[in-house]
């Protein structure tokens, strides 16, 4: 089986990756507000359904809806795999989040970016230079410093906390499988066609768990937040899928590793504007040093020249 090759337009791939990081970085705040009034499965279902409908309308207007022949010519097994594992990722992450802390979840979900990077190196035969491997080491040390307190909590945690952590780690693994399948699917389908199918499939998967009636009692503020979450899904995953068309998975994953730092910066900004939206995060000097190392390592990996 031939493997997907990037277009070589790395600047576009970098820009799309940064857009994904920004959107994924601010998403947890909107989700935290939305989950005050809705259950997690209804939120997930709504995000996927709205993303599917809006993308279908957009592609329909442009006359670019995928034809049945195109879907048949693609690897339907790989398409089903990507859909299933993205759904599993959402399910496991939400279940795990209920049993552990948001900060701990933020640490463990980064396993997804690491596995995506390793998958790019092993499966797609991408290569790092020596200084990029040094960048990996720097980024890893940065995370250990940045999340030192959460890692200590994990080591000394009780059974429920550990179970939640295991579920999140499994969810991260499921996401990496989805992302690698998504990249290979670009060999035969455009990224919008792939995402349209995945959005629709995931919406069907979560339909039995959704409480649709609860949507009709939302106030304007929470409805607006829910719609923002759906638009965030549509744009962020669209940008991520397209970035894999133009740039190596190992480099995209390095940029995505910046997402938790964007989240914590966003939380700090929101606390100044509307403190009631989210609980505060305390930054120590060690944590800020770790954040600097993560950024340095990520930039080294992403912008280094390929062999």
Coordinates of C-alpha atoms in Angstrom, one line a residue:
X1 CA 0.0 0.0 0.0
X2 CA 1.4 3.4 -1.0
X3 CA 1.6 6.0 1.8
X4 CA 0.4 9.6 1.7
X5 CA 3.0 12.2 0.8
X6 CA 2.7 15.8 1.8
X7 CA 2.3 18.6 -0.7
X8 CA 5.5 20.3 0.6
X9 CA 3.7 23.6 1.4
X10 CA 5.0 23.7 4.9
X11 CA 4.1 27.3 5.6
X12 CA 0.4 26.6 5.0
X13 CA 0.7 23.4 7.1
X14 CA 2.2 25.5 9.9
X15 CA -0.4 28.2 9.7
X16 CA -3.2 25.6 9.8
X17 CA -1.6 23.8 12.7
X18 CA -1.4 27.1 14.7
X19 CA -5.0 27.8 13.9
X20 CA -5.9 24.4 15.3
X21 CA -3.9 25.0 18.4
X22 CA -5.6 28.3 19.0
X23 CA -9.1 26.9 18.6
X24 CA -8.3 23.8 20.7
X25 CA -6.6 25.9 23.3
X26 CA -9.7 28.1 24.0
X27 CA -12.3 25.3 23.6
X28 CA -12.0 23.9 27.2
X29 CA -13.3 27.2 28.6
X30 CA -16.3 27.2 26.4
X31 CA -16.9 23.5 27.1
X32 CA -16.7 24.2 30.9
X33 CA -19.4 26.8 30.6
X34 CA -21.6 24.7 28.4
X35 CA -21.3 21.6 30.7
X36 CA -22.8 23.6 33.5
X37 CA -26.2 23.1 31.9
X38 CA -25.8 20.1 29.5
X39 CA -24.5 16.6 29.8
X40 CA -21.4 15.7 28.0
X41 CA -22.9 13.4 25.4
X42 CA -25.5 15.9 24.2
X43 CA -22.7 18.4 23.8
X44 CA -20.6 16.0 21.8
X45 CA -23.6 15.0 19.6
X46 CA -24.5 18.6 18.9
X47 CA -21.0 19.5 18.0
X48 CA -20.7 16.7 15.5
X49 CA -24.2 17.1 14.0
X50 CA -23.8 20.9 13.5
X51 CA -20.4 20.4 12.0
X52 CA -21.7 17.8 9.6
X53 CA -24.7 19.9 8.5
X54 CA -22.7 23.1 8.0
X55 CA -20.0 21.4 6.1
X56 CA -22.5 19.5 4.0
X57 CA -24.2 22.8 3.1
X58 CA -20.9 24.5 2.3
X59 CA -19.7 21.6 0.0
X60 CA -23.2 21.4 -1.6
X61 CA -23.1 25.1 -2.5
X62 CA -19.7 24.7 -4.0
X63 CA -20.7 21.5 -5.8
X64 CA -18.0 19.5 -4.0
X65 CA -20.0 17.0 -2.0
X66 CA -18.3 13.6 -2.2
X67 CA -19.8 11.2 -4.7
X68 CA -20.6 7.6 -3.8
X69 CA -18.0 6.4 -6.3
X70 CA -15.3 8.5 -4.5
X71 CA -16.2 6.9 -1.2
X72 CA -16.2 3.5 -2.7
X73 CA -12.8 4.0 -4.2
X74 CA -11.4 5.1 -0.8
X75 CA -10.6 2.6 1.9
X76 CA -13.9 2.3 3.6
X77 CA -12.3 0.3 6.3
X78 CA -9.9 3.1 7.0
X79 CA -12.7 5.6 7.0
X80 CA -14.7 3.5 9.4
X81 CA -11.6 3.2 11.6
X82 CA -11.1 7.0 11.7
X83 CA -14.7 7.6 12.6
X84 CA -14.9 4.9 15.2
X85 CA -11.7 5.9 17.0
X86 CA -12.5 9.7 17.0
X87 CA -15.8 8.7 18.6
X88 CA -14.0 6.5 21.1
X89 CA -11.6 9.4 21.9
X90 CA -14.5 11.7 22.8
X91 CA -16.2 9.0 24.8
X92 CA -13.2 8.0 26.9
X93 CA -11.9 11.5 27.5
X94 CA -15.3 12.7 28.8
X95 CA -15.6 9.6 31.0
X96 CA -12.1 10.0 32.3
X97 CA -12.6 13.7 33.0
X98 CA -15.4 12.9 35.3
X99 CA -13.1 10.8 37.5
X100 CA -10.0 13.0 37.5
X101 CA -9.0 16.6 37.5
X102 CA -9.0 19.0 34.4
X103 CA -5.3 19.7 35.0
X104 CA -4.4 16.0 35.1
X105 CA -6.5 15.4 32.0
X106 CA -4.6 18.2 30.2
X107 CA -1.3 16.4 30.9
X108 CA -2.4 12.9 29.9
X109 CA -4.2 13.9 26.7
X110 CA -0.8 15.2 25.3
X111 CA 0.1 11.5 24.9
X112 CA -2.0 11.9 21.6
X113 CA 0.4 14.4 20.1
X114 CA 3.4 12.2 21.1
X115 CA 1.9 9.1 19.5
X116 CA 0.9 11.0 16.4
X117 CA 4.5 12.2 16.1
X118 CA 5.9 8.7 16.6
X119 CA 3.3 7.4 14.1
X120 CA 4.6 9.9 11.5
X121 CA 8.1 8.7 12.0
X122 CA 7.4 5.0 12.0
X123 CA 4.5 4.6 9.6
X124 CA 5.0 7.4 7.2
X125 CA 8.9 7.2 7.3
X126 CA 9.3 10.8 8.3
X127 CA 12.7 11.7 9.8
X128 CA 14.1 14.0 12.4
X129 CA 17.6 15.5 12.5
X130 CA 19.7 15.3 15.7
X131 CA 18.8 18.8 16.9
X132 CA 15.1 17.9 16.4
X133 CA 15.5 14.9 18.7
X134 CA 17.1 17.3 21.1
X135 CA 13.9 19.4 20.7
X136 CA 11.8 16.4 21.6
X137 CA 13.9 16.0 24.8
X138 CA 13.6 19.7 25.7
X139 CA 9.8 19.6 25.1
X140 CA 9.5 16.5 27.3
X141 CA 11.5 18.1 30.1
X142 CA 9.3 21.2 29.8
X143 CA 6.1 19.2 30.3
X144 CA 7.6 17.4 33.3
X145 CA 8.3 20.8 34.9
X146 CA 5.1 22.4 33.7
X147 CA 2.8 19.7 35.1
X148 CA 5.0 18.6 38.0
X149 CA 2.2 19.0 40.6
X150 CA -0.3 17.1 38.5
X151 CA 2.2 14.2 37.9
X152 CA 2.8 14.1 41.7
X153 CA -1.0 13.8 42.3
X154 CA -1.2 11.0 39.8
X155 CA 1.5 9.0 41.5
X156 CA -0.1 9.3 44.9
X157 CA -3.7 9.1 43.7
X158 CA -6.6 6.8 44.8
X159 CA -8.2 4.1 42.6
X160 CA -10.9 6.3 41.0
X161 CA -8.4 9.0 40.0
X162 CA -6.1 6.4 38.4
X163 CA -9.0 4.8 36.5
X164 CA -9.9 8.2 35.1
X165 CA -6.3 8.7 34.1
X166 CA -6.2 5.4 32.3
X167 CA -9.4 6.2 30.4
X168 CA -7.9 9.5 29.2
X169 CA -4.6 7.8 28.2
X170 CA -6.6 5.3 26.2
X171 CA -8.6 8.2 24.7
X172 CA -5.4 9.8 23.6
X173 CA -4.3 6.6 22.0
X174 CA -7.6 6.4 20.1
X175 CA -7.1 9.9 18.9
X176 CA -3.7 9.2 17.5
X177 CA -5.1 6.2 15.6
X178 CA -7.8 8.4 14.2
X179 CA -5.3 11.1 13.1
X180 CA -2.9 8.6 11.4
X181 CA -5.9 7.0 9.6
X182 CA -7.0 10.5 8.6
X183 CA -3.6 11.3 7.0
X184 CA -3.6 8.1 5.0
X185 CA -7.1 8.7 3.7
X186 CA -5.8 11.9 2.1
X187 CA -4.3 9.6 -0.5
X188 CA -7.8 9.1 -2.0
X189 CA -10.1 11.7 -0.6
X190 CA -10.0 15.5 0.1
X191 CA -9.9 16.5 3.7
X192 CA -13.4 18.1 3.6
X193 CA -14.9 14.9 2.2
X194 CA -13.2 12.9 5.0
X195 CA -14.3 15.2 7.7
X196 CA -17.9 15.3 6.4
X197 CA -18.1 11.5 6.6
X198 CA -16.4 11.4 10.1
X199 CA -18.7 14.1 11.5
X200 CA -21.8 12.3 10.2
X201 CA -20.6 9.0 11.5
X202 CA -19.8 10.3 15.0
X203 CA -23.1 12.2 15.2
X204 CA -24.8 8.8 14.6
X205 CA -22.7 7.1 17.2
X206 CA -23.7 9.6 19.9
X207 CA -27.4 10.0 18.9
X208 CA -28.6 7.2 21.4
X209 CA -26.8 9.0 24.3
X210 CA -28.0 12.6 23.5
X211 CA -30.8 14.3 25.4
X212 CA -32.1 16.4 22.6
X213 CA -35.0 18.0 24.7
X214 CA -32.4 19.7 27.0
X215 CA -31.4 21.9 24.1
X216 CA -34.8 23.6 24.0
X217 CA -34.5 25.0 27.6
X218 CA -31.1 26.7 27.1
X219 CA -30.8 30.5 27.6
X220 CA -29.2 32.6 24.9
X221 CA -25.8 32.7 26.6
X222 CA -25.4 29.0 27.0
X223 CA -26.8 28.3 23.5
X224 CA -24.3 30.7 22.1
X225 CA -21.5 28.9 23.9
X226 CA -22.8 25.6 22.5
X227 CA -22.9 26.9 19.0
X228 CA -19.3 28.2 19.5
X229 CA -18.2 24.7 20.5
X230 CA -19.7 23.3 17.4
X231 CA -18.1 25.9 15.1
X232 CA -14.8 25.3 16.9
X233 CA -15.1 21.6 16.1
X234 CA -15.8 22.3 12.4
X235 CA -13.0 24.8 11.9
X236 CA -10.3 23.2 14.1
X237 CA -10.7 19.7 12.8
X238 CA -10.9 21.0 9.3
X239 CA -7.7 22.9 9.7
X240 CA -6.0 19.9 11.4
X241 CA -7.1 17.6 8.5
X242 CA -5.8 20.0 5.9
X243 CA -2.5 20.6 7.7
X244 CA -1.8 16.9 7.3
X245 CA -2.1 17.3 3.6
X246 CA 0.7 19.9 3.5
X247 CA 3.0 19.0 6.4
X248 CA 4.5 15.9 8.1
X249 CA 2.5 14.4 11.0
X250 CA 5.5 14.5 13.2
X251 CA 5.8 18.3 12.8
X252 CA 2.1 18.9 13.1
X253 CA 2.1 17.0 16.4
X254 CA 4.9 19.2 17.7
X255 CA 2.8 22.3 17.1
X256 CA -0.3 20.7 18.7
X257 CA 1.7 20.1 21.9
X258 CA 1.4 23.9 22.5
X259 CA -2.4 23.6 23.0
X260 CA -2.4 23.2 26.9
X261 CA -0.3 26.3 27.2
X262 CA -2.7 28.2 25.1
X263 CA -5.5 26.9 27.3
X264 CA -3.9 28.1 30.5
X265 CA -3.1 31.5 29.0
X266 CA -6.7 31.8 27.9
X267 CA -7.8 30.9 31.4
X268 CA -5.7 33.6 32.9
X269 CA -7.2 36.2 30.5
X270 CA -10.8 35.0 31.2
X271 CA -10.1 35.2 34.9
X272 CA -9.4 39.0 34.5
X273 CA -12.5 39.6 32.4
X274 CA -15.1 37.2 33.9
X275 CA -13.8 35.3 37.0
X276 CA -17.0 33.2 37.4
X277 CA -16.4 31.3 34.2
X278 CA -13.5 29.1 35.3
X279 CA -11.4 28.3 38.4
X280 CA -8.0 30.0 38.7
X281 CA -4.7 28.3 37.8
X282 CA -1.6 29.1 39.9
X283 CA 1.7 29.4 37.9
X284 CA 4.9 28.9 39.7
X285 CA 8.3 29.9 38.4
X286 CA 9.1 26.2 37.7
X287 CA 5.8 25.9 35.7
X288 CA 6.7 29.0 33.6
X289 CA 10.2 27.7 33.0
X290 CA 8.6 24.4 31.8
X291 CA 6.3 26.3 29.5
X292 CA 9.2 28.1 27.9
X293 CA 11.0 24.8 27.3
X294 CA 7.9 23.3 25.7
X295 CA 7.6 26.2 23.3
X296 CA 11.4 26.0 22.5
X297 CA 11.3 22.3 21.9
X298 CA 8.1 22.5 19.8
X299 CA 9.6 25.2 17.6
X300 CA 12.8 23.3 17.1
X301 CA 10.9 20.2 16.0
X302 CA 8.4 22.0 13.7
X303 CA 10.7 24.3 11.9
X304 CA 13.8 22.1 11.6
X305 CA 14.8 21.1 8.1
X306 CA 14.0 17.5 7.1
X307 CA 16.7 15.0 6.2

